[in-house]
Amino acid sequence: MEFENTEKNDDNSQMKKIMYKGKEKIIPIKNPDPTKCELYIIKKKRYCHFDKYKGSNYCVYHREEKDEYLICPYDPKHRILKDKYKAHLKVCNTLLNEKNMEKEEWFVKNYNRAKPNKNYPIPNDEELNKIYEQKFENLPISEFEHYIQVILDSYEISKKLYISYIKENDLENYVNKNLNINIKNKEIFYTISGININSESDLKHTEQRQHLEKHSIQNEALSDLVFKSGLMEKNSENTIVVEFGAGKGGLSEEINKENDDKAIYILLERAGVRFKKENKNQKDHSIRYKTDIINFNLNYIDNIDKITKEEKQKKLLEEKGYNIVGIAKHICGCAFDLSLTSIFNYKHQERIKGLVMATCCHHICRVELLNHLYYYMDILKMNVKEIIFLFKATSWLFSHGENRKIRQEKNDKNEDEKENKDDDTDDELKKNRNEINNIFTKRNIDRKYIGIIAKYIIDIGRCKCLIDRGFRKVLYLKYCSNAITTENNVILCMKR
């Protein structure tokens, strides 16, 4: 809790001295009313007016700051008072839901977690978490500069690797001839990503648009890509579409508009979602599984009786066979890697037609969930710390210095925020930040550029993984303008 200067109260209550922002402050020792919260808010020159919470010296709002809380082992979002911890563990909703899931045929604990590889050892979870928790400004300058150089070098290697693949397979010509036809919306286009990242269009940020309009355009672009690439034909009856990280199911809904309720849609989403799209139009053709992708066994969908109730469709799928198409829009970080593992773990690879999956939130990728550590360690010559720094650096695309200046200008208008600026009195930390800024200035680059090439490196690694697994025409595309979303890259690939 923050404090301001104050004067002695007129009622001559006892006072005490505290140090705040390097200055001595005088505040009352205790609340005159013993039934009230004992947190003194000097900005308001008084104690909190709320009643004490049962068993605490503080009110329901301030007890969190003073009482001892523990984190639930089943869900880190749950913070429980120490005296209620044991009782919570028996009734935790996350635990009960998982126990119910374990009874399902499709549930296999950690089925899609990458298997450890002796050739590419990584630290245990505890050591990894320590590395993830390190802050950029706390790193020695020489180490920070080394990581920046590693990212710049890795970008050149991955760029050269991917461009040579594009040229060998004449894929740029394929994109222009087959994908960029009959597009009415000017915000939608398909172009190979990462060839010239310095271009203004790559670094331009999202414009203010209506939320629904932006999602609608993205769904339209990705759906269009599914059909133009030949992964699905309109009115195709023998296709099972698996949407990873489905959310409300907007992408499946858009594809279904062109498919006219012919395909089957499997939607995987671990969060509870309201206003599900499939409830309106495709209820008989969609099945939603509330689960984490890591625990879903994709082989379950071979049980045709479990995924469709229509006898005609069952007969068609059993006689003619079926194709599986994986889709995703803005699937976050490691969920993308788990989705790839899910596809790789499917036993009948001949049924996999291909994938159209838009990437997002690379900063929450996890080393222990990667199937392609060889890309980082053998091709890019990176170690675990450098890989984690790469993941974290992707956030600079959105939280670069320019954005911070805008936020700071807004904060300066607020008197309380002005006081908070004085908190940053650590000369060593300030010096470190200045030296970090000098690194970017010296190289004539900014954080935003590092953020976008870090994303590129990660996604090319995924492309490399797909190529090595037998997928062809593996394309890393920009599918709409930055005015719609800055997360506008998609990986398109075909198995056959």
GROMACS .gro file of C-alpha atoms in nm:
model
  496
    1MET     CA    1   0.000   0.000   0.000
    2GLU     CA    2   0.131   0.346  -0.088
    3PHE     CA    3   0.151   0.632   0.160
    4GLU     CA    4   0.164   1.012   0.152
    5ASN     CA    5   0.281   1.269   0.403
    6THR     CA    6   0.041   1.351   0.684
    7GLU     CA    7   0.007   1.554   1.001
    8LYS     CA    8  -0.075   1.452   1.358
    9ASN     CA    9  -0.443   1.396   1.427
   10ASP     CA   10  -0.633   1.642   1.644
   11ASP     CA   11  -0.742   1.364   1.881
   12ASN     CA   12  -0.380   1.327   1.999
   13SER     CA   13  -0.375   0.954   1.911
   14GLN     CA   14  -0.037   0.787   1.930
   15MET     CA   15   0.185   0.829   1.624
   16LYS     CA   16   0.474   0.635   1.476
   17LYS     CA   17   0.746   0.708   1.223
   18ILE     CA   18   0.799   0.514   0.901
   19MET     CA   19   1.038   0.553   0.609
   20TYR     CA   20   0.870   0.599   0.273
   21LYS     CA   21   1.051   0.686  -0.051
   22GLY     CA   22   1.360   0.769   0.149
   23LYS     CA   23   1.174   1.018   0.369
   24GLU     CA   24   1.048   0.999   0.723
   25LYS     CA   25   0.669   0.990   0.760
   26ILE     CA   26   0.448   1.008   1.069
   27ILE     CA   27   0.134   0.795   1.085
   28PRO     CA   28  -0.106   0.684   1.363
   29ILE     CA   29  -0.013   0.357   1.532
   30LYS     CA   30  -0.357   0.193   1.522
   31ASN     CA   31  -0.717   0.244   1.421
   32PRO     CA   32  -0.922   0.412   1.699
   33ASP     CA   33  -1.207   0.174   1.611
   34PRO     CA   34  -1.088  -0.183   1.690
   35THR     CA   35  -1.358  -0.336   1.465
   36LYS     CA   36  -1.225  -0.166   1.152
   37CYS     CA   37  -0.946  -0.262   0.911
   38GLU     CA   38  -0.597  -0.181   1.040
   39LEU     CA   39  -0.459  -0.055   0.710
   40TYR     CA   40  -0.383   0.317   0.721
   41ILE     CA   41  -0.420   0.498   0.387
   42ILE     CA   42  -0.220   0.816   0.429
   43LYS     CA   43  -0.322   0.946   0.089
   44LYS     CA   44  -0.667   0.983   0.243
   45LYS     CA   45  -0.523   1.065   0.587
   46ARG     CA   46  -0.727   0.799   0.759
   47TYR     CA   47  -0.765   0.427   0.829
   48CYS     CA   48  -0.971   0.206   0.602
   49HIS     CA   49  -1.340   0.229   0.696
   50PHE     CA   50  -1.430  -0.134   0.625
   51ASP     CA   51  -1.493  -0.393   0.895
   52LYS     CA   52  -1.229  -0.655   0.972
   53TYR     CA   53  -1.265  -0.984   0.790
   54LYS     CA   54  -1.328  -1.283   1.013
   55GLY     CA   55  -0.999  -1.409   1.157
   56SER     CA   56  -0.798  -1.120   1.010
   57ASN     CA   57  -0.687  -0.773   1.119
   58TYR     CA   58  -0.776  -0.641   0.776
   59CYS     CA   59  -1.091  -0.604   0.567
   60VAL     CA   60  -1.187  -0.835   0.282
   61TYR     CA   61  -1.014  -0.604   0.033
   62HIS     CA   62  -0.685  -0.553   0.218
   63ARG     CA   63  -0.636  -0.889   0.385
   64GLU     CA   64  -0.485  -1.018   0.062
   65GLU     CA   65  -0.198  -0.776   0.105
   66LYS     CA   66  -0.129  -0.867   0.467
   67ASP     CA   67  -0.247  -1.223   0.535
   68GLU     CA   68  -0.059  -1.532   0.423
   69TYR     CA   69  -0.192  -1.685   0.102
   70LEU     CA   70  -0.097  -2.011  -0.066
   71ILE     CA   71  -0.121  -2.110  -0.432
   72CYS     CA   72  -0.342  -2.405  -0.523
   73PRO     CA   73  -0.130  -2.690  -0.670
   74TYR     CA   74  -0.407  -2.775  -0.917
   75ASP     CA   75  -0.468  -2.424  -1.051
   76PRO     CA   76  -0.224  -2.133  -0.996
   77LYS     CA   77  -0.512  -1.888  -1.040
   78HIS     CA   78  -0.651  -2.004  -0.706
   79ARG     CA   79  -0.503  -1.815  -0.408
   80ILE     CA   80  -0.623  -1.946  -0.073
   81LEU     CA   81  -0.585  -1.828   0.284
   82LYS     CA   82  -0.351  -2.057   0.475
   83ASP     CA   83  -0.618  -2.167   0.724
   84LYS     CA   84  -0.855  -2.267   0.440
   85TYR     CA   85  -0.594  -2.436   0.223
   86LYS     CA   86  -0.669  -2.798   0.321
   87ALA     CA   87  -1.042  -2.752   0.280
   88HIS     CA   88  -0.995  -2.601  -0.067
   89LEU     CA   89  -0.789  -2.896  -0.191
   90LYS     CA   90  -1.088  -3.126  -0.137
   91VAL     CA   91  -1.333  -2.914  -0.336
   92CYS     CA   92  -1.109  -2.744  -0.596
   93ASN     CA   93  -1.313  -2.723  -0.920
   94THR     CA   94  -1.006  -2.772  -1.137
   95LEU     CA   95  -0.923  -3.100  -0.962
   96LEU     CA   96  -1.284  -3.224  -0.977
   97ASN     CA   97  -1.310  -3.136  -1.347
   98GLU     CA   98  -0.985  -3.319  -1.421
   99LYS     CA   99  -1.105  -3.626  -1.231
  100ASN     CA  100  -1.419  -3.628  -1.443
  101MET     CA  101  -1.211  -3.587  -1.760
  102GLU     CA  102  -0.993  -3.884  -1.668
  103LYS     CA  103  -1.297  -4.107  -1.711
  104GLU     CA  104  -1.332  -4.003  -2.076
  105GLU     CA  105  -1.191  -4.226  -2.349
  106TRP     CA  106  -1.013  -3.937  -2.520
  107PHE     CA  107  -0.827  -3.830  -2.205
  108VAL     CA  108  -0.464  -3.943  -2.169
  109LYS     CA  109  -0.258  -3.745  -1.918
  110ASN     CA  110   0.023  -3.552  -2.093
  111TYR     CA  111  -0.029  -3.756  -2.411
  112ASN     CA  112   0.091  -3.469  -2.632
  113ARG     CA  113   0.384  -3.359  -2.419
  114ALA     CA  114   0.713  -3.378  -2.610
  115LYS     CA  115   0.920  -3.678  -2.508
  116PRO     CA  116   1.259  -3.605  -2.348
  117ASN     CA  117   1.552  -3.646  -2.585
  118LYS     CA  118   1.891  -3.744  -2.442
  119ASN     CA  119   2.063  -3.567  -2.731
  120TYR     CA  120   1.900  -3.237  -2.631
  121PRO     CA  121   1.894  -3.224  -2.250
  122ILE     CA  122   1.705  -2.949  -2.071
  123PRO     CA  123   1.701  -2.854  -1.701
  124ASN     CA  124   1.426  -2.972  -1.466
  125ASP     CA  125   1.108  -2.766  -1.425
  126GLU     CA  126   1.238  -2.583  -1.118
  127GLU     CA  127   1.554  -2.468  -1.297
  128LEU     CA  128   1.356  -2.372  -1.607
  129ASN     CA  129   1.116  -2.158  -1.404
  130LYS     CA  130   1.410  -1.968  -1.254
  131ILE     CA  131   1.535  -1.886  -1.603
  132TYR     CA  132   1.187  -1.781  -1.718
  133GLU     CA  133   1.152  -1.548  -1.418
  134GLN     CA  134   1.471  -1.355  -1.496
  135LYS     CA  135   1.407  -0.995  -1.602
  136PHE     CA  136   1.587  -0.835  -1.893
  137GLU     CA  137   1.703  -0.529  -1.696
  138ASN     CA  138   1.862  -0.749  -1.428
  139LEU     CA  139   2.092  -0.924  -1.674
  140PRO     CA  140   2.457  -0.819  -1.701
  141ILE     CA  141   2.498  -0.590  -2.003
  142SER     CA  142   2.747  -0.820  -2.171
  143GLU     CA  143   2.503  -1.112  -2.140
  144PHE     CA  144   2.211  -0.905  -2.270
  145GLU     CA  145   2.414  -0.789  -2.570
  146HIS     CA  146   2.516  -1.150  -2.639
  147TYR     CA  147   2.150  -1.259  -2.648
  148ILE     CA  148   2.062  -0.978  -2.892
  149GLN     CA  149   2.345  -1.087  -3.121
  150VAL     CA  150   2.228  -1.449  -3.101
  151ILE     CA  151   1.879  -1.343  -3.216
  152LEU     CA  152   2.019  -1.137  -3.505
  153ASP     CA  153   2.243  -1.424  -3.617
  154SER     CA  154   1.961  -1.679  -3.581
  155TYR     CA  155   1.733  -1.464  -3.795
  156GLU     CA  156   1.983  -1.464  -4.080
  157ILE     CA  157   2.025  -1.843  -4.057
  158SER     CA  158   1.650  -1.918  -4.041
  159LYS     CA  159   1.574  -1.666  -4.318
  160LYS     CA  160   1.834  -1.823  -4.548
  161LEU     CA  161   1.703  -2.171  -4.464
  162TYR     CA  162   1.342  -2.086  -4.543
  163ILE     CA  163   1.405  -1.878  -4.855
  164SER     CA  164   1.609  -2.161  -5.006
  165TYR     CA  165   1.314  -2.398  -4.935
  166ILE     CA  166   1.073  -2.151  -5.101
  167LYS     CA  167   1.292  -2.121  -5.414
  168GLU     CA  168   1.356  -2.495  -5.446
  169ASN     CA  169   0.981  -2.565  -5.446
  170ASP     CA  170   0.874  -2.253  -5.641
  171LEU     CA  171   0.629  -2.172  -5.364
  172GLU     CA  172   0.621  -1.795  -5.420
  173ASN     CA  173   0.477  -1.857  -5.764
  174TYR     CA  174   0.228  -2.104  -5.609
  175VAL     CA  175   0.107  -1.840  -5.361
  176ASN     CA  176   0.056  -1.574  -5.628
  177LYS     CA  177  -0.120  -1.803  -5.875
  178ASN     CA  178  -0.337  -2.016  -5.647
  179LEU     CA  179  -0.410  -1.815  -5.333
  180ASN     CA  180  -0.436  -1.450  -5.436
  181ILE     CA  181  -0.738  -1.486  -5.664
  182ASN     CA  182  -1.091  -1.347  -5.626
  183ILE     CA  183  -1.020  -1.165  -5.299
  184LYS     CA  184  -1.276  -0.888  -5.254
  185ASN     CA  185  -1.161  -0.759  -4.915
  186LYS     CA  186  -0.857  -0.528  -4.949
  187GLU     CA  187  -0.743  -0.619  -4.597
  188ILE     CA  188  -0.693  -0.983  -4.699
  189PHE     CA  189  -0.391  -1.099  -4.899
  190TYR     CA  190  -0.143  -1.386  -4.891
  191THR     CA  191   0.228  -1.320  -4.905
  192ILE     CA  192   0.530  -1.511  -4.777
  193SER     CA  193   0.633  -1.368  -4.440
  194GLY     CA  194   0.974  -1.257  -4.323
  195ILE     CA  195   1.155  -1.191  -4.652
  196ASN     CA  196   1.178  -0.817  -4.581
  197ILE     CA  197   1.092  -0.754  -4.218
  198ASN     CA  198   1.226  -0.399  -4.229
  199SER     CA  199   0.932  -0.293  -4.446
  200GLU     CA  200   0.694  -0.035  -4.303
  201SER     CA  201   0.393  -0.267  -4.338
  202ASP     CA  202   0.556  -0.529  -4.115
  203LEU     CA  203   0.623  -0.285  -3.833
  204LYS     CA  204   0.298  -0.090  -3.859
  205HIS     CA  205   0.061  -0.154  -3.568
  206THR     CA  206  -0.305  -0.246  -3.549
  207GLU     CA  207  -0.554   0.030  -3.617
  208GLN     CA  208  -0.854   0.096  -3.398
  209ARG     CA  209  -1.132  -0.118  -3.541
  210GLN     CA  210  -1.448  -0.274  -3.412
  211HIS     CA  211  -1.360  -0.595  -3.225
  212LEU     CA  212  -1.610  -0.809  -3.416
  213GLU     CA  213  -1.502  -0.666  -3.751
  214LYS     CA  214  -1.139  -0.763  -3.695
  215HIS     CA  215  -1.226  -1.120  -3.594
  216SER     CA  216  -1.466  -1.157  -3.883
  217ILE     CA  217  -1.200  -1.052  -4.138
  218GLN     CA  218  -0.944  -1.291  -3.989
  219ASN     CA  219  -1.189  -1.583  -3.994
  220GLU     CA  220  -1.278  -1.500  -4.354
  221ALA     CA  221  -0.910  -1.493  -4.457
  222LEU     CA  222  -0.823  -1.824  -4.288
  223SER     CA  223  -1.136  -1.996  -4.417
  224ASP     CA  224  -1.056  -1.871  -4.768
  225LEU     CA  225  -0.705  -2.017  -4.731
  226VAL     CA  226  -0.844  -2.360  -4.637
  227PHE     CA  227  -1.043  -2.385  -4.960
  228LYS     CA  228  -0.798  -2.218  -5.201
  229SER     CA  229  -0.513  -2.441  -5.087
  230GLY     CA  230  -0.724  -2.748  -5.164
  231LEU     CA  231  -0.731  -2.878  -4.806
  232MET     CA  232  -1.111  -2.882  -4.831
  233GLU     CA  233  -1.356  -2.871  -5.115
  234LYS     CA  234  -1.686  -2.691  -5.083
  235ASN     CA  235  -1.960  -2.926  -4.967
  236SER     CA  236  -1.700  -3.192  -4.884
  237GLU     CA  237  -1.868  -3.470  -4.685
  238ASN     CA  238  -1.566  -3.675  -4.584
  239THR     CA  239  -1.367  -3.415  -4.388
  240ILE     CA  240  -1.316  -3.391  -4.013
  241VAL     CA  241  -1.202  -3.043  -3.911
  242VAL     CA  242  -1.015  -3.021  -3.580
  243GLU     CA  243  -1.000  -2.667  -3.439
  244PHE     CA  244  -0.731  -2.634  -3.174
  245GLY     CA  245  -0.784  -2.361  -2.914
  246ALA     CA  246  -1.130  -2.305  -3.059
  247GLY     CA  247  -1.257  -2.030  -2.828
  248LYS     CA  248  -1.613  -1.960  -2.939
  249GLY     CA  249  -1.560  -2.158  -3.258
  250GLY     CA  250  -1.572  -1.864  -3.498
  251LEU     CA  251  -1.328  -2.011  -3.750
  252SER     CA  252  -1.519  -2.340  -3.773
  253GLU     CA  253  -1.839  -2.142  -3.821
  254GLU     CA  254  -1.686  -1.947  -4.111
  255ILE     CA  255  -1.563  -2.266  -4.282
  256ASN     CA  256  -1.904  -2.426  -4.232
  257LYS     CA  257  -2.069  -2.142  -4.425
  258GLU     CA  258  -1.886  -2.261  -4.738
  259ASN     CA  259  -1.922  -2.627  -4.649
  260ASP     CA  260  -2.299  -2.618  -4.592
  261ASP     CA  261  -2.306  -2.847  -4.285
  262LYS     CA  262  -2.133  -3.134  -4.462
  263ALA     CA  263  -1.814  -3.173  -4.255
  264ILE     CA  264  -1.767  -3.274  -3.890
  265TYR     CA  265  -1.606  -3.022  -3.654
  266ILE     CA  266  -1.406  -3.119  -3.345
  267LEU     CA  267  -1.346  -2.817  -3.121
  268LEU     CA  268  -1.081  -2.832  -2.848
  269GLU     CA  269  -1.083  -2.558  -2.583
  270ARG     CA  270  -0.979  -2.580  -2.219
  271ALA     CA  271  -1.167  -2.268  -2.102
  272GLY     CA  272  -1.538  -2.244  -2.042
  273VAL     CA  273  -1.683  -2.029  -2.321
  274ARG     CA  274  -2.020  -1.857  -2.350
  275PHE     CA  275  -2.209  -1.785  -2.673
  276LYS     CA  276  -2.059  -2.079  -2.862
  277LYS     CA  277  -2.098  -2.032  -3.236
  278GLU     CA  278  -2.174  -2.396  -3.311
  279ASN     CA  279  -2.493  -2.381  -3.102
  280LYS     CA  280  -2.651  -2.155  -3.366
  281ASN     CA  281  -2.586  -2.328  -3.697
  282GLN     CA  282  -2.386  -2.651  -3.679
  283LYS     CA  283  -2.493  -2.815  -3.355
  284ASP     CA  284  -2.547  -3.156  -3.517
  285HIS     CA  285  -2.205  -3.147  -3.685
  286SER     CA  286  -1.986  -3.014  -3.404
  287ILE     CA  287  -1.850  -3.168  -3.087
  288ARG     CA  288  -1.674  -2.955  -2.829
  289TYR     CA  289  -1.426  -3.103  -2.579
  290LYS     CA  290  -1.336  -2.892  -2.279
  291THR     CA  291  -0.980  -3.003  -2.228
  292ASP     CA  292  -0.619  -2.897  -2.247
  293ILE     CA  293  -0.469  -3.005  -2.581
  294ILE     CA  294  -0.187  -3.182  -2.396
  295ASN     CA  295  -0.436  -3.442  -2.265
  296PHE     CA  296  -0.641  -3.506  -2.581
  297ASN     CA  297  -0.576  -3.826  -2.776
  298LEU     CA  298  -0.662  -3.742  -3.137
  299ASN     CA  299  -0.691  -4.112  -3.220
  300TYR     CA  300  -1.027  -4.102  -3.041
  301ILE     CA  301  -1.191  -3.943  -3.347
  302ASP     CA  302  -1.153  -4.274  -3.532
  303ASN     CA  303  -1.453  -4.390  -3.325
  304ILE     CA  304  -1.700  -4.266  -3.585
  305ASP     CA  305  -1.998  -4.360  -3.368
  306LYS     CA  306  -1.879  -4.113  -3.103
  307ILE     CA  307  -1.839  -3.810  -3.329
  308THR     CA  308  -2.152  -3.820  -3.544
  309LYS     CA  309  -2.510  -3.930  -3.487
  310GLU     CA  310  -2.620  -3.927  -3.850
  311GLU     CA  311  -2.631  -4.280  -3.994
  312LYS     CA  312  -2.580  -4.154  -4.350
  313GLN     CA  313  -2.263  -3.971  -4.255
  314LYS     CA  314  -2.133  -4.267  -4.052
  315LYS     CA  315  -2.177  -4.495  -4.352
  316LEU     CA  316  -2.006  -4.245  -4.584
  317LEU     CA  317  -1.702  -4.203  -4.356
  318GLU     CA  318  -1.667  -4.578  -4.302
  319GLU     CA  319  -1.691  -4.665  -4.671
  320LYS     CA  320  -1.502  -4.377  -4.837
  321GLY     CA  321  -1.267  -4.289  -4.552
  322TYR     CA  322  -1.205  -3.934  -4.437
  323ASN     CA  323  -0.952  -3.654  -4.430
  324ILE     CA  324  -0.845  -3.460  -4.123
  325VAL     CA  325  -0.771  -3.088  -4.144
  326GLY     CA  326  -0.624  -2.901  -3.848
  327ILE     CA  327  -0.713  -2.533  -3.804
  328ALA     CA  328  -0.649  -2.263  -3.547
  329LYS     CA  329  -0.678  -1.886  -3.515
  330HIS     CA  330  -0.442  -1.714  -3.273
  331ILE     CA  331  -0.348  -2.026  -3.086
  332CYS     CA  332  -0.123  -1.917  -2.802
  333GLY     CA  333   0.242  -2.007  -2.753
  334CYS     CA  334   0.302  -2.364  -2.644
  335ALA     CA  335  -0.056  -2.463  -2.738
  336PHE     CA  336   0.058  -2.445  -3.102
  337ASP     CA  337   0.345  -2.685  -3.029
  338LEU     CA  338   0.108  -2.918  -2.840
  339SER     CA  339  -0.126  -2.913  -3.140
  340LEU     CA  340   0.157  -3.018  -3.371
  341THR     CA  341   0.247  -3.301  -3.134
  342SER     CA  342  -0.119  -3.405  -3.130
  343ILE     CA  343  -0.112  -3.429  -3.511
  344PHE     CA  344   0.218  -3.621  -3.505
  345ASN     CA  345   0.077  -3.866  -3.247
  346TYR     CA  346  -0.219  -3.956  -3.469
  347LYS     CA  347  -0.168  -4.315  -3.584
  348HIS     CA  348  -0.319  -4.286  -3.933
  349GLN     CA  349  -0.098  -4.017  -4.083
  350GLU     CA  350  -0.234  -4.094  -4.432
  351ARG     CA  351  -0.562  -3.933  -4.324
  352ILE     CA  352  -0.400  -3.599  -4.233
  353LYS     CA  353  -0.468  -3.362  -4.524
  354GLY     CA  354  -0.297  -3.053  -4.384
  355LEU     CA  355  -0.304  -2.759  -4.146
  356VAL     CA  356  -0.397  -2.391  -4.145
  357MET     CA  357  -0.292  -2.249  -3.810
  358ALA     CA  358  -0.240  -1.882  -3.723
  359THR     CA  359   0.028  -1.824  -3.459
  360CYS     CA  360   0.013  -1.600  -3.155
  361CYS     CA  361   0.168  -1.519  -2.813
  362HIS     CA  362   0.514  -1.666  -2.873
  363HIS     CA  363   0.635  -1.528  -2.538
  364ILE     CA  364   0.459  -1.812  -2.352
  365CYS     CA  365   0.627  -2.092  -2.547
  366ARG     CA  366   0.796  -2.353  -2.331
  367VAL     CA  367   1.121  -2.534  -2.409
  368GLU     CA  368   1.004  -2.862  -2.253
  369LEU     CA  369   0.706  -2.882  -2.492
  370LEU     CA  370   0.905  -2.850  -2.816
  371ASN     CA  371   0.935  -3.137  -3.062
  372HIS     CA  372   1.209  -2.966  -3.259
  373LEU     CA  373   1.484  -2.872  -3.016
  374TYR     CA  374   1.729  -2.989  -3.284
  375TYR     CA  375   1.635  -2.677  -3.485
  376TYR     CA  376   1.749  -2.448  -3.205
  377MET     CA  377   2.044  -2.649  -3.078
  378ASP     CA  378   2.188  -2.797  -3.399
  379ILE     CA  379   2.096  -2.546  -3.669
  380LEU     CA  380   2.092  -2.219  -3.471
  381LYS     CA  381   2.352  -2.337  -3.214
  382MET     CA  382   2.148  -2.200  -2.923
  383ASN     CA  383   2.145  -2.318  -2.562
  384VAL     CA  384   1.841  -2.336  -2.334
  385LYS     CA  385   1.891  -1.987  -2.185
  386GLU     CA  386   1.920  -1.833  -2.531
  387ILE     CA  387   1.603  -2.012  -2.646
  388ILE     CA  388   1.408  -1.881  -2.347
  389PHE     CA  389   1.541  -1.529  -2.404
  390LEU     CA  390   1.423  -1.559  -2.765
  391PHE     CA  391   1.071  -1.652  -2.648
  392LYS     CA  392   1.057  -1.360  -2.406
  393ALA     CA  393   1.194  -1.112  -2.660
  394THR     CA  394   0.889  -1.165  -2.884
  395SER     CA  395   0.687  -0.951  -2.642
  396TRP     CA  396   0.886  -0.648  -2.760
  397LEU     CA  397   0.677  -0.637  -3.076
  398PHE     CA  398   0.397  -0.498  -2.858
  399SER     CA  399   0.574  -0.356  -2.551
  400HIS     CA  400   0.856  -0.169  -2.720
  401GLY     CA  401   0.992   0.170  -2.609
  402GLU     CA  402   0.750   0.371  -2.820
  403ASN     CA  403   0.451   0.221  -2.641
  404ARG     CA  404   0.611   0.283  -2.302
  405LYS     CA  405   0.661   0.652  -2.386
  406ILE     CA  406   0.292   0.686  -2.473
  407ARG     CA  407   0.191   0.517  -2.148
  408GLN     CA  408   0.431   0.731  -1.950
  409GLU     CA  409   0.286   1.051  -2.096
  410LYS     CA  410  -0.058   0.940  -1.979
  411ASN     CA  411   0.075   0.845  -1.638
  412ASP     CA  412   0.248   1.179  -1.590
  413LYS     CA  413  -0.091   1.347  -1.592
  414ASN     CA  414  -0.183   1.149  -1.284
  415GLU     CA  415  -0.041   1.286  -0.960
  416ASP     CA  416  -0.007   0.945  -0.800
  417GLU     CA  417   0.190   0.812  -1.095
  418LYS     CA  418   0.425   1.107  -1.070
  419GLU     CA  419   0.502   1.005  -0.715
  420ASN     CA  420   0.563   0.648  -0.826
  421LYS     CA  421   0.834   0.768  -1.063
  422ASP     CA  422   1.040   0.864  -0.761
  423ASP     CA  423   1.043   0.498  -0.657
  424ASP     CA  424   1.292   0.419  -0.928
  425THR     CA  425   1.588   0.555  -0.738
  426ASP     CA  426   1.820   0.263  -0.790
  427ASP     CA  427   2.109   0.422  -0.977
  428GLU     CA  428   2.250   0.085  -1.081
  429LEU     CA  429   1.918  -0.022  -1.235
  430LYS     CA  430   1.883   0.310  -1.416
  431LYS     CA  431   2.236   0.278  -1.549
  432ASN     CA  432   2.160  -0.075  -1.667
  433ARG     CA  433   1.849   0.040  -1.853
  434ASN     CA  434   2.040   0.322  -2.021
  435GLU     CA  435   2.311   0.081  -2.132
  436ILE     CA  436   2.045  -0.154  -2.271
  437ASN     CA  437   1.898   0.137  -2.471
  438ASN     CA  438   2.247   0.219  -2.597
  439ILE     CA  439   2.283  -0.136  -2.731
  440PHE     CA  440   1.980  -0.083  -2.957
  441THR     CA  441   2.091   0.268  -3.056
  442LYS     CA  442   2.442   0.147  -3.143
  443ARG     CA  443   2.301  -0.123  -3.372
  444ASN     CA  444   2.043   0.113  -3.524
  445ILE     CA  445   1.756  -0.119  -3.433
  446ASP     CA  446   1.476  -0.108  -3.177
  447ARG     CA  447   1.293  -0.355  -2.955
  448LYS     CA  448   1.004  -0.382  -3.198
  449TYR     CA  449   1.236  -0.515  -3.470
  450ILE     CA  450   1.389  -0.772  -3.234
  451GLY     CA  451   1.037  -0.876  -3.130
  452ILE     CA  452   0.921  -0.944  -3.484
  453ILE     CA  453   1.233  -1.134  -3.596
  454ALA     CA  454   1.217  -1.343  -3.277
  455LYS     CA  455   0.863  -1.448  -3.376
  456TYR     CA  456   0.989  -1.528  -3.725
  457ILE     CA  457   1.269  -1.751  -3.591
  458ILE     CA  458   1.023  -1.947  -3.376
  459ASP     CA  459   0.771  -1.997  -3.655
  460ILE     CA  460   1.035  -2.103  -3.908
  461GLY     CA  461   1.138  -2.365  -3.652
  462ARG     CA  462   0.782  -2.497  -3.661
  463CYS     CA  463   0.789  -2.498  -4.041
  464LYS     CA  464   1.117  -2.690  -4.036
  465CYS     CA  465   0.961  -2.944  -3.798
  466LEU     CA  466   0.665  -2.995  -4.035
  467ILE     CA  467   0.892  -3.031  -4.338
  468ASP     CA  468   1.098  -3.295  -4.158
  469ARG     CA  469   0.775  -3.480  -4.068
  470GLY     CA  470   0.680  -3.520  -4.433
  471PHE     CA  471   0.452  -3.221  -4.490
  472ARG     CA  472   0.487  -3.043  -4.824
  473LYS     CA  473   0.421  -2.687  -4.937
  474VAL     CA  474   0.492  -2.563  -4.588
  475LEU     CA  475   0.417  -2.192  -4.614
  476TYR     CA  476   0.464  -1.918  -4.358
  477LEU     CA  477   0.222  -1.651  -4.476
  478LYS     CA  478   0.091  -1.313  -4.382
  479TYR     CA  479  -0.286  -1.343  -4.430
  480CYS     CA  480  -0.422  -0.997  -4.354
  481SER     CA  481  -0.298  -0.642  -4.302
  482ASN     CA  482  -0.150  -0.511  -3.978
  483ALA     CA  483  -0.448  -0.277  -3.958
  484ILE     CA  484  -0.656  -0.582  -3.862
  485THR     CA  485  -0.407  -0.758  -3.634
  486THR     CA  486  -0.031  -0.752  -3.580
  487GLU     CA  487  -0.051  -1.129  -3.512
  488ASN     CA  488  -0.124  -1.189  -3.880
  489ASN     CA  489   0.099  -1.486  -3.966
  490VAL     CA  490  -0.028  -1.833  -4.047
  491ILE     CA  491   0.141  -2.167  -4.117
  492LEU     CA  492  -0.018  -2.353  -4.407
  493CYS     CA  493   0.098  -2.701  -4.501
  494MET     CA  494  -0.025  -3.009  -4.684
  495LYS     CA  495   0.049  -3.370  -4.600
  496ARG     CA  496  -0.059  -3.497  -4.942
   0.00000   0.00000   0.00000
